Coordinates of C-alpha atoms in Angstrom, one line a residue:
M1467 CA -45.5 -52.2 -23.7
T1468 CA -43.6 -48.7 -23.3
K1469 CA -39.9 -49.0 -23.2
V1470 CA -38.4 -45.9 -21.7
L1471 CA -34.7 -45.0 -21.8
G1472 CA -33.0 -42.4 -19.8
R1473 CA -30.7 -39.2 -21.2
A1474 CA -27.9 -41.7 -20.9
E1475 CA -27.7 -45.7 -20.6
R1476 CA -25.2 -48.4 -20.3
V1477 CA -25.0 -50.9 -23.3
D1478 CA -23.2 -54.1 -24.1
F1479 CA -21.9 -55.2 -27.4
A1480 CA -21.2 -58.9 -27.2
D1481 CA -19.9 -59.2 -30.6
Y1482 CA -16.9 -57.4 -29.4
G1483 CA -16.7 -58.4 -25.9
L1484 CA -17.8 -54.6 -24.7
H1485 CA -19.8 -54.5 -21.4
D1486 CA -21.4 -51.6 -19.3
I1487 CA -20.3 -48.9 -21.9
P1488 CA -21.8 -45.3 -21.4
A1489 CA -24.1 -44.3 -23.8
K1490 CA -25.7 -41.0 -24.6
V1491 CA -29.2 -40.9 -25.7
D1492 CA -29.8 -38.0 -28.4
T1493 CA -33.4 -37.5 -29.8
G1494 CA -31.5 -34.5 -31.8
A1495 CA -29.2 -37.1 -33.4
Y1496 CA -30.7 -39.1 -36.3
S1497 CA -28.2 -41.7 -36.4
S1498 CA -26.1 -43.8 -33.9
S1499 CA -22.6 -43.9 -33.6
I1500 CA -19.5 -45.3 -31.7
D1501 CA -16.0 -44.1 -31.0
C1502 CA -13.2 -45.6 -33.3
S1503 CA -9.8 -44.6 -33.3
K1504 CA -9.0 -46.6 -36.3
V1505 CA -10.9 -47.5 -39.6
E1506 CA -9.5 -48.9 -42.9
L1507 CA -11.2 -50.7 -45.8
R1508 CA -8.6 -53.5 -46.9
N1509 CA -9.4 -55.9 -49.5
G1510 CA -13.3 -55.5 -49.3
E1511 CA -13.1 -55.9 -45.5
L1512 CA -13.6 -53.1 -42.9
E1513 CA -10.9 -53.0 -40.5
F1514 CA -11.6 -50.9 -37.2
I1515 CA -10.5 -50.5 -33.6
L1516 CA -13.2 -49.3 -31.3
F1517 CA -12.6 -46.5 -28.8
H1518 CA -9.4 -44.6 -28.0
P1519 CA -7.0 -45.4 -25.3
S1520 CA -8.4 -42.9 -22.8
V1521 CA -11.7 -44.8 -22.9
K1522 CA -12.7 -47.5 -20.4
G1523 CA -13.2 -50.7 -22.5
Y1524 CA -10.3 -50.0 -25.0
T1525 CA -8.7 -53.2 -25.9
G1526 CA -6.8 -52.0 -29.0
E1527 CA -8.3 -55.2 -30.7
L1528 CA -8.5 -54.7 -34.5
H1529 CA -12.0 -55.8 -35.6
H1530 CA -12.8 -57.3 -39.1
T1531 CA -16.2 -57.1 -40.8
Q1532 CA -17.4 -57.7 -44.4
E1533 CA -20.9 -56.4 -43.5
F1534 CA -20.9 -52.8 -43.5
D1535 CA -22.0 -49.8 -45.4
T1536 CA -21.3 -46.2 -46.1
T1537 CA -23.4 -42.9 -45.1
E1538 CA -23.3 -39.1 -45.4
V1539 CA -23.7 -37.6 -41.9
K1540 CA -24.3 -33.9 -41.5
N1541 CA -23.1 -32.0 -38.5
A1542 CA -21.6 -28.9 -37.6
N1543 CA -18.7 -29.2 -39.9
G1544 CA -20.4 -29.9 -42.8
V1545 CA -21.1 -33.4 -44.4
Q1546 CA -18.8 -36.2 -43.5
L1547 CA -18.7 -40.0 -45.0
R1548 CA -18.7 -42.6 -42.5
Y1549 CA -18.7 -46.2 -42.5
V1550 CA -21.4 -48.1 -40.6
I1551 CA -21.4 -51.4 -38.8
F1552 CA -24.4 -53.7 -37.8
P1553 CA -23.4 -55.1 -34.1
Q1554 CA -25.9 -56.8 -31.8
M1555 CA -26.4 -54.2 -28.9
T1556 CA -27.9 -54.8 -25.3
I1557 CA -29.8 -51.9 -23.5
N1558 CA -31.9 -52.3 -20.7
G1559 CA -32.1 -56.1 -20.8
E1560 CA -33.2 -56.0 -24.5
T1561 CA -30.7 -57.1 -27.5
R1562 CA -31.2 -55.7 -30.9
R1563 CA -29.4 -55.3 -34.1
C1564 CA -28.3 -51.6 -34.5
R1565 CA -26.7 -49.5 -37.2
L1566 CA -23.8 -47.5 -35.8
T1567 CA -21.5 -45.1 -37.7
L1568 CA -17.9 -45.0 -36.9
A1569 CA -16.5 -41.7 -35.7
D1570 CA -14.0 -40.1 -33.7
R1571 CA -15.8 -39.4 -30.4
S1572 CA -12.5 -39.1 -28.5
K1573 CA -13.2 -35.5 -27.3
L1574 CA -17.0 -36.0 -26.4
R1575 CA -18.0 -37.6 -23.0
Y1576 CA -19.8 -40.5 -24.1
P1577 CA -18.1 -43.4 -26.5
V1578 CA -21.5 -44.2 -27.9
L1579 CA -24.5 -41.9 -29.3
I1580 CA -28.0 -43.3 -29.5
G1581 CA -29.9 -41.5 -32.0
R1582 CA -33.8 -41.2 -33.2
R1583 CA -33.3 -44.1 -35.7
F1584 CA -32.7 -46.7 -33.1
L1585 CA -35.3 -45.1 -30.8
R1586 CA -37.9 -45.2 -33.4
E1587 CA -37.2 -48.7 -34.5
G1588 CA -37.2 -50.1 -31.1
E1589 CA -40.1 -48.1 -29.9
Y1590 CA -38.4 -46.3 -27.1
T1591 CA -39.5 -43.0 -25.4
V1592 CA -37.0 -41.0 -23.5
D1593 CA -37.4 -39.5 -20.1
V1594 CA -34.4 -37.1 -19.4
R1595 CA -35.2 -37.6 -15.6
I1596 CA -33.8 -41.1 -15.7
G1597 CA -30.5 -43.0 -16.9
K1598 CA -27.6 -44.9 -16.3
G1599 CA -24.9 -43.1 -17.8
L1600 CA -22.0 -41.2 -15.9
P1601 CA -22.4 -39.4 -12.5
D1602 CA -23.0 -36.1 -12.9
D1603 CA -19.5 -35.2 -11.1
E1604 CA -17.5 -37.6 -13.2
E1605 CA -14.9 -35.9 -15.2
E1606 CA -15.1 -35.8 -19.2
R1607 CA -13.5 -38.8 -20.6
N1608 CA -13.0 -40.6 -17.3
L1609 CA -15.2 -43.3 -18.4

């Protein structure tokens, strides 16, 4: 069965009590990422706050995990070392564990980016004519 995603979708992260979060599906990006306003390693535990205050869904809650990794991400600014978390993500009614880098996406339109790795592992195809992201006329960061 072919699973098709649009250029943008709505996702849930039940682990963090986050629902109906806009996500950009980007076949040009290898890894997936989520907006993070604070991240700190303390006593072998990763502490982080998801989103920035301007993002719908921001709670300011400090999350903790001992299950994390690091990775190098190449972008326009060079190579950046990022922390990686492994939450359950629900997209189009299907819940799968995913691999998300924690990144400052505060200046970007979507707080979540879904990359090729997630698409390949979930056997998704992308049809840019469809999607459930932001309305075309919605202003940036007015999520």
